[in-house]
CSV table of C-alpha atoms in Angstrom, one decimal:
chain,number,residue,atom,x,y,z
A,202,MET,CA,-133.3,251.9,-123.8
A,203,SER,CA,-130.1,249.9,-124.9
A,204,GLU,CA,-129.6,250.1,-121.0
A,205,LEU,CA,-132.5,248.0,-120.4
A,206,HIS,CA,-130.7,245.2,-122.6
A,207,GLU,CA,-127.3,245.3,-121.4
A,208,ALA,CA,-126.1,242.1,-119.3
A,209,SER,CA,-124.7,242.8,-116.2
A,210,ALA,CA,-123.0,240.9,-113.6
A,211,PRO,CA,-125.9,239.5,-110.5
A,212,SER,CA,-125.1,241.3,-107.5
A,213,PRO,CA,-124.1,239.6,-104.6
A,214,ILE,CA,-126.8,238.7,-101.9
A,215,GLU,CA,-126.8,240.9,-99.2
A,216,THR,CA,-125.7,239.6,-96.1
A,217,LYS,CA,-128.9,240.5,-94.4
A,218,VAL,CA,-130.5,238.5,-96.1
A,219,LYS,CA,-128.4,235.3,-96.0
A,220,ALA,CA,-128.7,235.4,-92.3
A,221,ALA,CA,-132.5,235.9,-92.4
A,222,THR,CA,-132.7,232.7,-94.0
A,223,VAL,CA,-130.4,230.6,-92.3
A,224,GLY,CA,-132.3,231.9,-89.1
A,225,GLY,CA,-135.5,230.7,-90.4
A,226,ALA,CA,-133.8,227.4,-91.7
A,227,GLY,CA,-132.4,226.6,-88.7
A,228,SER,CA,-134.9,227.6,-86.0
A,229,ALA,CA,-137.4,225.7,-88.5
A,230,ALA,CA,-135.4,222.5,-87.9
A,231,VAL,CA,-133.8,222.9,-84.1
A,232,ILE,CA,-135.7,225.4,-82.5
A,233,THR,CA,-139.3,224.8,-83.0
A,234,PRO,CA,-138.9,221.3,-81.9
A,235,ALA,CA,-137.7,222.3,-78.7
A,236,ALA,CA,-140.3,224.5,-78.1
A,237,LEU,CA,-142.9,222.6,-79.3
A,238,TRP,CA,-141.2,219.8,-76.2
A,239,LEU,CA,-141.1,222.4,-74.1
A,240,ILE,CA,-144.9,223.5,-74.5
A,241,ASP,CA,-146.2,219.7,-74.1
A,242,GLU,CA,-143.7,219.5,-70.9
A,243,LEU,CA,-145.5,222.3,-69.5
A,244,TRP,CA,-149.3,222.3,-70.5
A,245,PHE,CA,-150.3,219.1,-72.4
A,246,ASN,CA,-149.0,216.6,-69.6
A,247,GLY,CA,-145.3,215.6,-70.9
A,248,THR,CA,-145.9,211.9,-69.7
A,249,ALA,CA,-148.2,210.7,-72.7
A,250,ALA,CA,-147.2,210.8,-76.3
A,251,PRO,CA,-147.2,215.2,-77.6
A,252,ASP,CA,-150.2,215.7,-77.1
A,253,VAL,CA,-149.8,219.4,-78.7
A,254,PRO,CA,-153.1,220.4,-80.7
A,255,LEU,CA,-152.2,220.9,-84.8
A,256,PRO,CA,-153.3,223.9,-84.6
A,257,LEU,CA,-150.7,225.1,-81.9
A,258,VAL,CA,-147.9,223.4,-83.6
A,259,GLY,CA,-148.5,225.8,-86.9
A,260,LEU,CA,-148.9,228.4,-84.9
A,261,VAL,CA,-145.6,227.8,-82.6
A,262,GLY,CA,-143.7,226.7,-85.9
A,263,LEU,CA,-144.6,229.9,-87.6
A,264,VAL,CA,-143.6,232.5,-84.7
A,265,VAL,CA,-140.7,231.0,-83.8
A,266,THR,CA,-139.7,230.9,-87.8
A,267,GLY,CA,-140.8,234.6,-88.3
A,268,VAL,CA,-139.2,235.6,-85.2
A,269,CYS,CA,-135.9,233.5,-85.8
A,270,ALA,CA,-135.3,235.0,-89.3
A,271,PHE,CA,-136.1,239.2,-88.7
A,272,VAL,CA,-133.7,238.6,-85.6
A,273,GLY,CA,-131.1,237.1,-87.8
A,274,GLY,CA,-131.8,239.7,-90.2
A,275,TYR,CA,-131.7,242.7,-88.2
A,276,LEU,CA,-128.2,241.7,-86.4
A,277,ALA,CA,-126.5,241.2,-89.6
A,278,ARG,CA,-124.0,243.8,-91.2
A,279,HIS,CA,-125.7,245.7,-93.7
A,280,THR,CA,-124.2,245.2,-97.4
A,281,ALA,CA,-123.2,248.6,-98.8
A,282,ARG,CA,-124.2,249.1,-102.0
A,283,PRO,CA,-122.5,252.0,-104.2
A,284,ASP,CA,-123.5,250.0,-107.2
A,285,LEU,CA,-127.1,251.5,-107.0
A,286,GLY,CA,-126.4,255.1,-106.4
A,287,ARG,CA,-128.8,257.8,-106.1
A,288,SER,CA,-130.3,260.0,-108.9
């Protein structure tokens, strides 16, 4: 029971988590607007104000952010965690 109350140093944030966070945030700020611009130019008469329907804007944002976060986490190097030990 004393093991539960021992104070320990916090574990460092793993590389994959950092990469997925940066990928998701970066895509929301840069890639999603670019994708929406491209969709507007190709299918919604790009000469007028953006005519992309709001549900499609949300869906594109969700898909682009999710894919970029997944790819960033997948491609990041694994952080070794010897402190977890198998028992």
